[in-house]
Every structure is written in C-alpha cells, then in structure tokens.
Coordinates of C-alpha atoms in Angstrom, one line a residue:
Chain A
X1 CA 106.7 36.2 180.3
X2 CA 109.7 34.7 178.6
X3 CA 111.0 38.2 177.7
X4 CA 110.5 39.2 181.3
X5 CA 112.5 36.2 182.5
X6 CA 115.3 37.1 180.2
X7 CA 115.4 40.6 181.6
X8 CA 115.5 39.2 185.1
X9 CA 118.3 36.9 184.1
X10 CA 120.2 39.9 182.7
X11 CA 119.7 41.7 186.0
X12 CA 121.0 38.8 188.0
X13 CA 124.1 38.5 185.7
X14 CA 124.8 42.2 186.3
X15 CA 125.0 41.5 190.0
X16 CA 121.5 42.0 191.3
X17 CA 121.2 38.8 193.3
X18 CA 117.9 39.8 194.9
X19 CA 116.3 39.6 191.4
X20 CA 116.9 35.8 191.5
X21 CA 114.2 35.5 194.1
X22 CA 111.7 35.8 191.3
X23 CA 112.8 32.4 190.0
X24 CA 112.9 30.9 193.5
X25 CA 109.3 32.0 194.2
X26 CA 108.1 31.0 190.7
X27 CA 109.6 27.5 190.5
X28 CA 110.1 26.4 194.1
X29 CA 106.9 24.2 194.2
X30 CA 107.6 22.5 190.9
X31 CA 111.3 22.0 191.8
X32 CA 110.3 20.3 195.0
X33 CA 107.7 18.2 193.2
X34 CA 110.3 17.0 190.6
X35 CA 112.8 16.2 193.3
X36 CA 110.2 14.4 195.3
X37 CA 109.3 12.2 192.3
X38 CA 112.9 11.0 192.3
X39 CA 113.8 10.7 196.0
X40 CA 110.3 10.1 197.5
X41 CA 111.0 12.2 200.6
X42 CA 109.8 15.8 201.1
X43 CA 112.7 17.0 203.3
X44 CA 115.3 15.5 200.9
X45 CA 113.3 17.0 198.0
X46 CA 113.6 20.5 199.6
X47 CA 117.3 20.0 200.0
X48 CA 117.7 19.0 196.4
X49 CA 115.6 21.9 195.2
X50 CA 117.7 24.3 197.3
X51 CA 120.9 22.9 195.9
X52 CA 119.5 23.1 192.4
X53 CA 118.6 26.8 192.8
X54 CA 122.1 27.5 194.0
X55 CA 123.6 25.6 191.0
X56 CA 121.3 27.5 188.7
X57 CA 122.4 30.8 190.2
X58 CA 126.1 29.9 189.9
X59 CA 125.7 28.7 186.3
X60 CA 123.3 31.3 185.1
X61 CA 125.9 32.7 182.7
X62 CA 125.9 29.4 180.8
X63 CA 122.1 29.5 180.3
X64 CA 121.4 29.8 176.6
X65 CA 118.3 31.8 176.1
X66 CA 117.2 29.6 173.2
X67 CA 115.3 27.3 175.6
X68 CA 112.9 28.2 178.4
X69 CA 114.4 28.9 181.8
X70 CA 112.1 26.3 183.3
X71 CA 113.3 23.5 181.0
X72 CA 116.9 24.4 181.8
X73 CA 116.2 24.6 185.5
X74 CA 114.2 21.4 185.8
X75 CA 117.1 19.6 184.1
X76 CA 119.4 20.8 186.9
X77 CA 116.8 19.7 189.5
X78 CA 116.5 16.2 187.8
X79 CA 120.3 15.7 187.7
X80 CA 120.8 17.0 191.2
X81 CA 118.2 14.6 192.4
X82 CA 119.8 11.7 190.6
X83 CA 123.2 12.6 192.1
X84 CA 121.5 12.8 195.5
X85 CA 120.0 9.3 195.4
X86 CA 123.3 7.9 194.1
X87 CA 125.2 9.5 196.9
X88 CA 122.7 8.4 199.6
X89 CA 122.2 5.0 198.0
X90 CA 118.4 5.3 198.0
X91 CA 116.9 2.2 196.4
X92 CA 114.9 2.3 193.2
X93 CA 111.1 2.6 193.4
X94 CA 109.5 -0.1 195.5
X95 CA 107.6 -1.1 192.5
X96 CA 109.3 -3.5 190.2
X97 CA 109.5 -2.4 186.5
X98 CA 107.6 -5.4 185.3
X99 CA 105.0 -4.8 187.9
X100 CA 104.6 -1.2 186.8
X101 CA 104.1 -2.4 183.2
X102 CA 101.0 -4.3 184.3
X103 CA 99.8 -1.9 187.0
X104 CA 97.3 -0.3 184.7
X105 CA 95.7 -3.7 183.9
X106 CA 95.8 -4.9 187.5
X107 CA 94.2 -1.7 188.7
X108 CA 90.9 -2.6 187.0
X109 CA 90.6 -6.1 188.4
X110 CA 88.1 -6.7 191.0
X111 CA 90.5 -8.5 193.2
X112 CA 92.7 -5.4 193.3
X113 CA 89.7 -3.2 194.2
X114 CA 88.6 -5.4 197.1
X115 CA 92.1 -5.9 198.3
X116 CA 92.8 -2.2 198.6
X117 CA 89.2 -1.2 199.4
X118 CA 89.7 2.0 197.5
X119 CA 92.2 3.3 199.8
X120 CA 94.3 4.0 196.8
X121 CA 94.9 7.7 196.2
X122 CA 96.5 9.3 193.3
X123 CA 99.6 10.0 195.5
X124 CA 100.1 6.3 196.0
X125 CA 99.6 5.6 192.3
X126 CA 102.2 8.2 191.3
X127 CA 104.5 7.0 194.1
X128 CA 104.2 3.4 192.8
X129 CA 105.2 4.4 189.3
X130 CA 108.8 4.2 188.3
X131 CA 110.4 7.5 189.2
X132 CA 111.0 8.6 185.6
X133 CA 107.4 7.8 184.6
X134 CA 106.1 9.8 187.5
X135 CA 108.3 12.7 186.5
X136 CA 107.2 12.5 182.9
X137 CA 103.5 12.7 183.7
X138 CA 104.2 15.5 186.2
X139 CA 106.0 17.6 183.6
X140 CA 103.4 16.7 180.9
X141 CA 100.3 17.5 182.9
X142 CA 101.4 20.0 185.5
X143 CA 103.9 22.0 183.4
X144 CA 102.2 21.2 180.1
X145 CA 105.6 20.5 178.6
X146 CA 105.9 19.0 175.1
X147 CA 107.5 15.6 174.6
X148 CA 110.5 17.4 173.1
X149 CA 110.9 19.5 176.2
X150 CA 110.6 16.5 178.5
X151 CA 113.2 14.7 176.5
X152 CA 115.5 17.6 176.8
X153 CA 115.0 17.8 180.6
X154 CA 115.7 14.1 181.1
X155 CA 118.3 13.8 178.3
X156 CA 116.3 11.0 176.7
X157 CA 115.2 10.2 173.2
X158 CA 111.7 11.3 172.0
X159 CA 110.6 7.7 171.4
X160 CA 111.7 6.7 174.9
X161 CA 109.7 9.6 176.5
X162 CA 106.7 8.7 174.3
X163 CA 106.7 5.1 175.4
X164 CA 107.0 5.9 179.1
X165 CA 104.4 8.6 178.9
X166 CA 102.0 6.2 177.2
X167 CA 102.5 3.7 179.9
X168 CA 102.1 6.2 182.7
X169 CA 98.9 7.6 181.1
X170 CA 97.4 4.1 180.8
X171 CA 98.0 3.7 184.6
X172 CA 96.4 7.0 185.3
X173 CA 93.4 6.2 183.0
X174 CA 92.9 2.9 184.8
X175 CA 92.9 4.7 188.1
X176 CA 90.5 7.2 186.8
X177 CA 88.1 4.5 185.5
X178 CA 88.3 2.9 188.9
X179 CA 87.6 6.1 190.7
X180 CA 84.6 7.0 188.4
X181 CA 83.2 3.5 188.7
X182 CA 83.2 3.8 192.5
X183 CA 81.8 7.3 192.4
X184 CA 78.9 6.0 190.3
X185 CA 78.3 2.8 192.3
Chain B
X1 CA 68.0 5.1 179.3
X2 CA 71.0 7.0 180.7
X3 CA 73.7 7.9 178.2
X4 CA 77.2 7.4 179.6
X5 CA 79.1 10.6 179.3
X6 CA 82.5 10.3 177.5
X7 CA 85.3 10.6 180.1
X8 CA 87.9 13.3 179.4
X9 CA 90.9 11.4 180.7
X10 CA 93.4 14.1 179.9
X11 CA 91.4 16.7 181.9
X12 CA 91.0 14.1 184.7
X13 CA 94.7 13.3 184.7
X14 CA 95.6 16.9 184.9
X15 CA 93.2 17.5 187.8
X16 CA 94.4 14.5 189.7
X17 CA 98.0 15.4 189.3
X18 CA 97.3 18.9 190.5
X19 CA 96.6 17.3 193.9
X20 CA 100.1 15.7 194.0
X21 CA 102.0 19.0 193.6
X22 CA 104.0 19.7 196.6
X23 CA 104.2 23.1 198.2
X24 CA 107.5 24.5 199.6
X25 CA 107.7 25.3 203.3
X26 CA 107.3 28.9 204.4
X27 CA 110.9 29.9 204.7
X28 CA 112.2 27.9 201.7
X29 CA 112.8 31.0 199.5
X30 CA 114.6 32.8 202.3
X31 CA 116.8 29.7 202.9
X32 CA 117.7 29.6 199.2
X33 CA 118.4 33.3 198.9
X34 CA 120.5 33.2 202.1
X35 CA 122.6 30.3 200.7
X36 CA 123.0 32.2 197.4
X37 CA 124.2 35.3 199.2
X38 CA 126.7 33.1 201.1
X39 CA 127.9 31.5 197.9
X40 CA 128.3 34.9 196.2
X41 CA 130.3 36.2 199.2
X42 CA 132.6 33.1 199.0
X43 CA 133.2 33.5 195.3
X44 CA 134.1 37.2 195.6
X45 CA 136.4 36.3 198.5
X46 CA 138.1 33.6 196.5
X47 CA 138.6 35.7 193.4
X48 CA 140.1 38.5 195.4
X49 CA 143.2 36.5 196.2
X50 CA 143.4 33.9 193.5
X51 CA 144.1 35.9 190.4
X52 CA 147.6 36.1 189.2
X53 CA 148.3 38.3 186.2
X54 CA 151.2 39.9 184.3
X55 CA 151.6 42.7 186.8
X56 CA 152.1 40.2 189.6
X57 CA 154.9 38.5 187.6
X58 CA 156.5 41.9 186.9
X59 CA 156.3 42.8 190.6
X60 CA 158.2 39.6 191.5
X61 CA 160.8 40.3 188.8
X62 CA 161.3 43.9 190.1
X63 CA 161.6 42.7 193.7
X64 CA 164.2 40.1 192.9
X65 CA 166.1 42.5 190.7
X66 CA 166.2 45.2 193.3
X67 CA 167.4 42.7 196.0
X68 CA 170.2 41.6 193.6
X69 CA 171.0 45.2 192.9
X70 CA 171.2 46.0 196.6
X71 CA 173.5 43.0 197.2
X72 CA 175.7 44.2 194.3
X73 CA 175.9 47.7 195.7
X74 CA 176.8 46.4 199.2
X75 CA 179.3 44.0 197.7
X76 CA 180.9 46.8 195.7
X77 CA 181.3 49.2 198.7
X78 CA 182.6 46.4 201.0
X79 CA 185.1 44.7 198.7
X80 CA 185.7 47.6 196.3
X81 CA 185.8 45.2 193.3
X82 CA 183.4 44.5 190.4
X83 CA 180.6 42.4 192.0
X84 CA 180.5 40.2 188.8
X85 CA 184.0 39.1 189.6
X86 CA 183.1 38.3 193.2
X87 CA 182.1 34.6 193.8
X88 CA 180.1 35.5 196.9
X89 CA 178.0 38.0 194.9
X90 CA 177.4 35.3 192.2
X91 CA 176.3 32.9 194.9
X92 CA 174.0 35.5 196.4
X93 CA 172.5 36.2 193.0
X94 CA 171.9 32.5 192.4
X95 CA 170.4 32.1 195.8
X96 CA 168.0 35.0 195.4
X97 CA 167.1 33.9 191.8
X98 CA 166.4 30.4 193.1
X99 CA 164.1 31.5 195.9
X100 CA 162.3 34.0 193.6
X101 CA 161.9 31.3 190.9
X102 CA 160.5 28.7 193.4
X103 CA 158.0 31.3 194.8
X104 CA 156.9 32.4 191.3
X105 CA 156.6 28.7 190.2
X106 CA 154.4 27.8 193.2
X107 CA 152.2 30.8 192.6
X108 CA 151.7 29.8 188.9
X109 CA 150.9 26.2 189.9
X110 CA 148.5 27.4 192.6
X111 CA 146.8 29.8 190.2
X112 CA 146.5 27.1 187.5
X113 CA 144.9 24.7 190.1
X114 CA 142.4 27.4 191.2
X115 CA 141.4 28.2 187.6
X116 CA 141.0 24.5 186.9
X117 CA 138.7 24.0 189.9
X118 CA 136.6 27.1 189.1
X119 CA 136.2 25.9 185.5
X120 CA 135.0 22.5 186.8
X121 CA 132.4 24.2 188.9
X122 CA 131.2 26.2 186.0
X123 CA 130.5 23.3 183.7
X124 CA 127.6 24.2 181.5
X125 CA 124.5 22.4 182.4
X126 CA 122.3 23.2 179.4

C-alpha cells in the first residue's frame, strides 16, 4: 500500500493531477473527522479538509517519503484546523480542562447517571473532551496510529501524548462501564 | 453463579469511536479536485509571466543598445559630426540608459518579490 501511494505521489508530481483523487477518496472521511474534532462543526470541518487537500497537493514535492503520507497529511489537516479556529475566533471546548480531568470519575457516579438519564452518547462524550484529547483517541483507535506517529502529527512530545491518551482512555472506559452496566440492568 | 466476563475496553473503545467517524458529503471529492485544478491553472498562469532570466536581461541590453545606436546614426547624418562630441547625443544616451535601467530594476524587484511569495507558499509542512 505504501509503495502504491509513493507511486501515485510520483505520478502527481509528474503532472497527473487526476491521480491525486486517490488520496482525496482515501482520506476524506478521516480528514473531516480530524477537522471536526478541532472545530466542532461539520460544514467548517469540510472546508478545512478541502483546504488541507489543496495544501497537500501544492506542497506534495516537500513530502519526504520516510513517513507515511497519512501522518504527513493529518498534520496539515490539524494545523489548518488550528489556523481556522484562530482566524474565526472559535472558543475552546465548552468543557473546562479541570472538568475534563474529572470527567471519567464523574461519569460513574449515580448522580450523573440520573441527571443525564443515559442520554449520553459517545458523540457527546468525545465532543466534551478537550479537542486534542478527542483527536488523540481518534487517531489512536480509528487510524491505529502509534504514540510516536500521533506526537508527530500534533508536534507534541511523546510523554505529553501518553498523558493525554491515558486521560481520554479513562474517560472512554468510564463511559463503557456505564453503558455495559445499563445494558445489564 | 454467573461469572462476569472481562471487558475488552480497547475493543469497545475502537467500536464506539467507529460510530463517531464522519462521512464526507457526496460531492466533496469533486469539489476538492475542482479547486486543485483551479489552483494548478493559476500557478501555471503566474509562472508564465513571472520568470525573469538571463535572456530577458540580455534582450533589454540589446534593445537599449540598438536605440542608442539608431540615435547615434541619425545624429551623425544630421549634424555630420562625431556623435560622441555632440552634447545632444550624450543627453539622449543618458536618457535612454536611465529609462532602460529603471525598467530593468523594476523588473528585477518584481521578480524578486514574486519569488519570495512563491517560496513562502511552498514552506515545507513535514
């Protein structure tokens, strides 16, 4: 697959623009998902993904084939999304950072269960996570990226990614426990 | 007694997150490819008139020299004296030289500016 992608990149660099459609079709859903984790709006996410594809096409000659195309491209999507929210002054995640730290513990409390009457969905949980945490678990579980690859996409240190991943996983596990508990009862 | 099955959180997390993956709208890839084609056309249009090389500089030099030569010839036949001794001819040379230099300088500056902006656009992202 990687070899195949390198061949397509070569074709695009030689002037075959249509060959780039392979990357658009392959990575469009994930690009929109990544952008959505940052901007929390599907229409904006599509605009960001579109802009990222154009950037990737224009900068394809700078892609070093040492890394995966996906890692390189997701990095473009992430930075394009950050630029977008800075330009459009979109506020940070509605959830306070401290609140997020304790979300996994609060999820399991009875009060929380009754209060929300299990209307919680995984979407709302992911949406309530800080945007980088949501992005990390997305890349980790959906793209099966390694911590090193995620660190490269976000331009973060390995330890920072590990901490944030651990926290996000704890939140998801709490949600899972809650879900299983209610399925059983 | 019912034994509680161990929960595979990793598998569950993956399964749950699969449901959160967004799907692009139907015409998304067409939109992207259309914009890429437009960008490509724009780039080729820009590059067709923005490149200034040695042959262009030589062309400017040849044009200005031939203008000066023509003025010299006209001056010689009109006044029947060595054009280099004629103050009007020297003034004309200086004027043509000045105009050519200004034009050449502006083109160099414009070319430098265009190169700089295209380099900025092509900043490596990996």
